[in-house]
Short mmCIF file of C-alpha atoms in Angstrom, two decimals:
data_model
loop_
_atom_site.label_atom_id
_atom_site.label_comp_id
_atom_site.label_asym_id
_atom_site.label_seq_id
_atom_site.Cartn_x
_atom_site.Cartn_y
_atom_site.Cartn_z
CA UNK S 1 9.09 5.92 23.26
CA UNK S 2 8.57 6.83 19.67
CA UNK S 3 5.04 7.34 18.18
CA UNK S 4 4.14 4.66 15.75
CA UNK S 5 3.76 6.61 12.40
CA UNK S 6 0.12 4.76 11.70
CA UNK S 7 -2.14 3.30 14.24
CA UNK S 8 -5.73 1.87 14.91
CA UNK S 9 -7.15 2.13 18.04
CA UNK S 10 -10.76 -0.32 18.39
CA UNK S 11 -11.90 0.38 15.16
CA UNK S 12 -15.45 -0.83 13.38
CA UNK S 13 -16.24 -0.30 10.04
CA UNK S 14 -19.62 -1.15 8.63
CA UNK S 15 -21.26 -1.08 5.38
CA UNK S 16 -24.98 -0.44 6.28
CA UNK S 17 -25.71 -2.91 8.44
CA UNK S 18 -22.77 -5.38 7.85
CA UNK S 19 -20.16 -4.85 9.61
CA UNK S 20 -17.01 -4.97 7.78
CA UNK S 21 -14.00 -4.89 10.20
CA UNK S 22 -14.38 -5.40 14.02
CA UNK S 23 -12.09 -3.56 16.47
CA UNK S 24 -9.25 -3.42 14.50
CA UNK S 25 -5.73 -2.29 16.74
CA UNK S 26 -2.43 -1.99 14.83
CA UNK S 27 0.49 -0.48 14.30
CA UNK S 28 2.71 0.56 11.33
CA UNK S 29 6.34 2.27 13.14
CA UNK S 30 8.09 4.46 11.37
CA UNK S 31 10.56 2.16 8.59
CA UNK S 32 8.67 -0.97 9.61
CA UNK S 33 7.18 -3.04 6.63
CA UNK S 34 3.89 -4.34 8.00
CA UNK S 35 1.92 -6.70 6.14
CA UNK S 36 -2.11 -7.66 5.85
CA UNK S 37 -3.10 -10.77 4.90
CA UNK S 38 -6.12 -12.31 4.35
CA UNK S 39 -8.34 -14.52 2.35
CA UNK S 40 -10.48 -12.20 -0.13
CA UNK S 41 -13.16 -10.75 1.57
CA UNK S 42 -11.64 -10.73 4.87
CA UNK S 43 -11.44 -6.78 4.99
CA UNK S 44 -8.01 -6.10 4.33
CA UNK S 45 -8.96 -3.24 1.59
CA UNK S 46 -11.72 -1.85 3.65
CA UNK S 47 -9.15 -1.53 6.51
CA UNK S 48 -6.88 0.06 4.04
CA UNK S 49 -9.31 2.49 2.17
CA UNK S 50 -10.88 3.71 5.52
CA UNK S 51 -7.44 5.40 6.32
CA UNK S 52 -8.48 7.67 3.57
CA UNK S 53 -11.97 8.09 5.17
CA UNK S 54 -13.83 5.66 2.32
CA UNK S 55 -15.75 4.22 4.24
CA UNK S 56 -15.64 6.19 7.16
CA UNK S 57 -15.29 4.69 10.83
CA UNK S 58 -17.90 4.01 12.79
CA UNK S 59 -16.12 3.83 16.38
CA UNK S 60 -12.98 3.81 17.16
CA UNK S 61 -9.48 5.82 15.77
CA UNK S 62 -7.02 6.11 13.45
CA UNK S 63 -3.63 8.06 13.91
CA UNK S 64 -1.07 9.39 11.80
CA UNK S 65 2.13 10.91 13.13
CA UNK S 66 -0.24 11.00 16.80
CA UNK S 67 -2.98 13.27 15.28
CA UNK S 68 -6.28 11.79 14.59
CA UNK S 69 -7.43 11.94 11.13
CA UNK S 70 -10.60 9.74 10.88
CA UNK S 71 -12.31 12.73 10.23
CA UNK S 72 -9.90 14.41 7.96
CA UNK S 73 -10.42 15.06 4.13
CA UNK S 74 -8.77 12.80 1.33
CA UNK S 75 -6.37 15.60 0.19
CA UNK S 76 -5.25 16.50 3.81
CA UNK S 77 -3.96 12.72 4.71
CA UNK S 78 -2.48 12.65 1.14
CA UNK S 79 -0.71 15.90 1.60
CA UNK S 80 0.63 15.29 4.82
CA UNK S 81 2.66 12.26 3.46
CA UNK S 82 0.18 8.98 2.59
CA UNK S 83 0.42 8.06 -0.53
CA UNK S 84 -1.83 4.46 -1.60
CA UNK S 85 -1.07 1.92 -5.08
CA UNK S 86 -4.67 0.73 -4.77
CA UNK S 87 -5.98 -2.41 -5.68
CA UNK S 88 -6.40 -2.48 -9.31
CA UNK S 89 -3.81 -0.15 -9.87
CA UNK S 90 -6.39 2.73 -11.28
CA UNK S 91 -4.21 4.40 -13.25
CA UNK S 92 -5.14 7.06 -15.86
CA UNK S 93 -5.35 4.69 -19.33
CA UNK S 94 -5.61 7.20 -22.01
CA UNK S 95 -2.52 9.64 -20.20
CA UNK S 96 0.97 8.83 -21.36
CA UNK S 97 3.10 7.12 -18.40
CA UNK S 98 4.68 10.49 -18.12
CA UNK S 99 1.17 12.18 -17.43
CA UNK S 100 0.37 9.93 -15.05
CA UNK S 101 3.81 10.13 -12.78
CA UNK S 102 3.03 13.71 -13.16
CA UNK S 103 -0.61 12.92 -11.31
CA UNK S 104 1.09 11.82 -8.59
CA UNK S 105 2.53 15.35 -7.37
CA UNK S 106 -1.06 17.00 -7.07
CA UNK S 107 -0.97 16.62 -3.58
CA UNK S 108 2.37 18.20 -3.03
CA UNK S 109 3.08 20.11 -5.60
CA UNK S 110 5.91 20.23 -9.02
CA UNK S 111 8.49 21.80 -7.33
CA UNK S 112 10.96 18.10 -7.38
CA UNK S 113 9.23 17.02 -10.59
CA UNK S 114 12.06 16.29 -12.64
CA UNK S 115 14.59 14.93 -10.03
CA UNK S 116 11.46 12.34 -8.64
CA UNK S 117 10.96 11.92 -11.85
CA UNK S 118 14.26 10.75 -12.89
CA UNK S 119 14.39 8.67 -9.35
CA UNK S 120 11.33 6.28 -11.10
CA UNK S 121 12.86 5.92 -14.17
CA UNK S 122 16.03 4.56 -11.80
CA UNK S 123 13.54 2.05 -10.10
CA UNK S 124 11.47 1.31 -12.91
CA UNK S 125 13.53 1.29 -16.09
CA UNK S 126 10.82 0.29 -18.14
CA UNK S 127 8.60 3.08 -17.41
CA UNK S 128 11.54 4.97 -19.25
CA UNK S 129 11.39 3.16 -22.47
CA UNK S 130 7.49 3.61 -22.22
CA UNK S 131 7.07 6.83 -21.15
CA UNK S 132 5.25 8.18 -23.95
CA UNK S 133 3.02 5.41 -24.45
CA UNK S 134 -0.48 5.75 -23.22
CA UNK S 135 -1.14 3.86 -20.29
CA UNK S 136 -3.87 1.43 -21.41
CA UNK S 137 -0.78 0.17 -23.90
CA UNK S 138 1.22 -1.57 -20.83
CA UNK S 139 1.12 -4.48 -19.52
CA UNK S 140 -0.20 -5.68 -16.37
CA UNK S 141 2.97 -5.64 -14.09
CA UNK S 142 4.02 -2.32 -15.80
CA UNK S 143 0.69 -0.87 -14.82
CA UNK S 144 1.62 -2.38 -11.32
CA UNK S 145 4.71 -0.50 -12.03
CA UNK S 146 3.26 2.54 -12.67
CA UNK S 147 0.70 2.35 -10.21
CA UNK S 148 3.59 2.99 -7.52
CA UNK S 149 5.47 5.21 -9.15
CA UNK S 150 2.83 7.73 -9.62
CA UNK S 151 2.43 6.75 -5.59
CA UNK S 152 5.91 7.63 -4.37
CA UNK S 153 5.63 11.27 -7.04
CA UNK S 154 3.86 12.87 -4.12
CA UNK S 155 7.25 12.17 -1.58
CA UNK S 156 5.09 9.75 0.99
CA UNK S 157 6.33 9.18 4.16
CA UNK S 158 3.74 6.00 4.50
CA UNK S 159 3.20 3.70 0.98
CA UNK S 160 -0.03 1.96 1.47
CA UNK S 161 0.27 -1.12 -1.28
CA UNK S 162 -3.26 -2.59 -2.44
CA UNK S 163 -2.79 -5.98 -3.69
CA UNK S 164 0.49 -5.62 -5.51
CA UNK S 165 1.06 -8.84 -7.40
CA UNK S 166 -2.84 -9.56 -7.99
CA UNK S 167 -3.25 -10.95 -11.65
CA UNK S 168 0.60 -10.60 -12.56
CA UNK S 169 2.88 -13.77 -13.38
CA UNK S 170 5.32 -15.08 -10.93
CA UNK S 171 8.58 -13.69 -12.48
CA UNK S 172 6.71 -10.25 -12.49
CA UNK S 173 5.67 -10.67 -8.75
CA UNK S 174 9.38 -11.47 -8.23
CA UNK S 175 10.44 -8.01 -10.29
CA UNK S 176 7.44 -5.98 -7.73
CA UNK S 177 8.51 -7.36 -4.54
CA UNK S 178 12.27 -7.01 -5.65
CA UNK S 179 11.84 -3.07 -6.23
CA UNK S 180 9.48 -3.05 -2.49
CA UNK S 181 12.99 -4.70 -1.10
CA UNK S 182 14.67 -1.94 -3.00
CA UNK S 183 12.28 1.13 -1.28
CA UNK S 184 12.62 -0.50 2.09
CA UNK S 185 16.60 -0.52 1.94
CA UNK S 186 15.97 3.27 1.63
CA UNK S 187 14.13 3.72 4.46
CA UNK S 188 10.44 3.64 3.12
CA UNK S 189 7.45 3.32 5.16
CA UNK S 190 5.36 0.06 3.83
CA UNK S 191 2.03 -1.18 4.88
CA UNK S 192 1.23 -4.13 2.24
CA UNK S 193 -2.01 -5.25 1.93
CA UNK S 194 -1.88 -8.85 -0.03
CA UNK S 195 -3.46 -12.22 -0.38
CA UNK S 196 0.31 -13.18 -1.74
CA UNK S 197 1.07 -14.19 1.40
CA UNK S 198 4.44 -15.86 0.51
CA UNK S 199 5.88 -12.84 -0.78
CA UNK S 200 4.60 -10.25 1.61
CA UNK S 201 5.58 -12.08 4.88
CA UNK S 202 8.95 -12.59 3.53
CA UNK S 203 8.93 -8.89 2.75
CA UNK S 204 7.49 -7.88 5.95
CA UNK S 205 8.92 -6.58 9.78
CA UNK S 206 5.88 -7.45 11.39
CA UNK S 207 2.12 -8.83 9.71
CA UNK S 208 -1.41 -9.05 10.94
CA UNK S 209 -3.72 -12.07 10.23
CA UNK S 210 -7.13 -10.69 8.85
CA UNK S 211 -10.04 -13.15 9.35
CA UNK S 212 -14.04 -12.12 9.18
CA UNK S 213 -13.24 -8.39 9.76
CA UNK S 214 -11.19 -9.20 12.81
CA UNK S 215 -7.08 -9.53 13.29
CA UNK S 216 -6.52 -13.29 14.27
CA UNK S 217 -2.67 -13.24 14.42
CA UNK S 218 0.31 -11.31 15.03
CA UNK S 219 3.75 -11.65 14.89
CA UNK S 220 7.18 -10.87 12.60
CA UNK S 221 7.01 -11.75 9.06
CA UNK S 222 9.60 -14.60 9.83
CA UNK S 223 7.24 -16.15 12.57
CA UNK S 224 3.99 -16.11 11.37
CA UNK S 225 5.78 -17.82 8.12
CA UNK S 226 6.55 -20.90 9.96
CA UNK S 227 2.92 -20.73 12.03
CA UNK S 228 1.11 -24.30 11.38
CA UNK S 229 -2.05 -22.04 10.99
CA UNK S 230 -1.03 -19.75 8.67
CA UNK S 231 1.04 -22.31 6.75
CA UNK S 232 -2.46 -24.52 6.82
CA UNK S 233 -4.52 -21.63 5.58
CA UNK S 234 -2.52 -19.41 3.62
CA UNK S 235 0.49 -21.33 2.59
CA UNK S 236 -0.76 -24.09 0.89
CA UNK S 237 0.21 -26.02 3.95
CA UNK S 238 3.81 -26.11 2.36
#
């Protein structure tokens, strides 16, 4: 039996007294796409961000590769192959796009600069044509854009996606989920975090239901698409 490359075991998060996410267990397997969803404020970034140890756990586990790192720093889980697009993308706005794709290999290192380089330019041929720009000059979806690029610089072996097509138009969401198809056909590792929930069940293996700090539902991408609840609450009942 393989060992699911990300899992929560029982896990509470709280923010002082509030208590933020309430014994959380899931599993992200090794070239699964799993997906989050959630109304806003449900927890789904929390969840995400406390892989990172921001906020820290307050019971409970989390497991990468089967070793605990709950209590591990920032740049050991991003060295050891988790890389995170957060939400608001958070780029560097007054680097060019090149400086900030070069950001990305910090935690590993330059030694496959140029060829990972030239692999973003492949998925995200506008980041070419921009590439001396300063950041704060793109547009939303190319900050998006960006945002993952400088992600996948540091070779992950887990892509942790924050809210991907939050504040971007349609055909732009279409163009972001389009290059996530594109990562997954090469084997990528996605856990998508997104109130989108359209796109990233379609996207997705497998997806949680998020609700009050708590996972509701379960089930494939495909299934939970077609669930009455889900449809009701997250689909616009179409």
């Amino acid at each position: 039996m393989s060992v699911p490359l990300l899992e929560f075991r029982d896990v509470d998060v709280f923010y002082g007294p509030i208590q933020a996410l309430k014994g959380i267990s899931l599993t992200v397997n090794e070239g699964e796409t799993v997906a989050l969803i959630g109304a806003n404020g449900a927890g789904k970034s929390t969840l995400l961000m406390s892989i990172f140890g921001q906020p820290r756990i307050a019971r409970g586990q989390i497991f990468y590769r089967g070793e605990a790192i709950s209590h591990k720093s920032t740049h050991f889980i991003a060295s050891n192959g988790i890389a995170q697009a957060p939400e608001g993308r958070r780029i560097f706005p007054d680097m060019t796009v090149e400086e900030n794709l070069l950001m990305g290999t910090i935690p590993i290192g330059d030694r496959h600069q140029k060829e990972d380089k030239a692999r973003m330019y492949q998925l995200f041929p506008i980041l070419e044509e921009r590439r001396a720009q300063r950041a704060m000059t793109l547009s939303g979806g190319e900050q998006q854009m960006l945002a993952i690029a400088r992600a996948l610089m540091s070779r992950p072996k887990l892509l942790l996606l924050d809210e991907p097509s939050l504040g971007l138009a349609p055909l732009v969401v279409r163009q972001i989920f389009d290059t996530l198809r594109t990562l997954t056909a090469q084997g990528m590792t996605l856990f998508l975090v997104e109130q989108n929930a359209n796109h990233a069940l379609r996207l997705s293996d497998r997806a949680y239901v998020l609700v009050n700090g708590e996972i509701r539902l379960t089930g494939s991408g495909q299934a939970l698409l077609v669930d009455p609840e889900v449809r009701r609450a997250y689909l616009g009942g179409a």
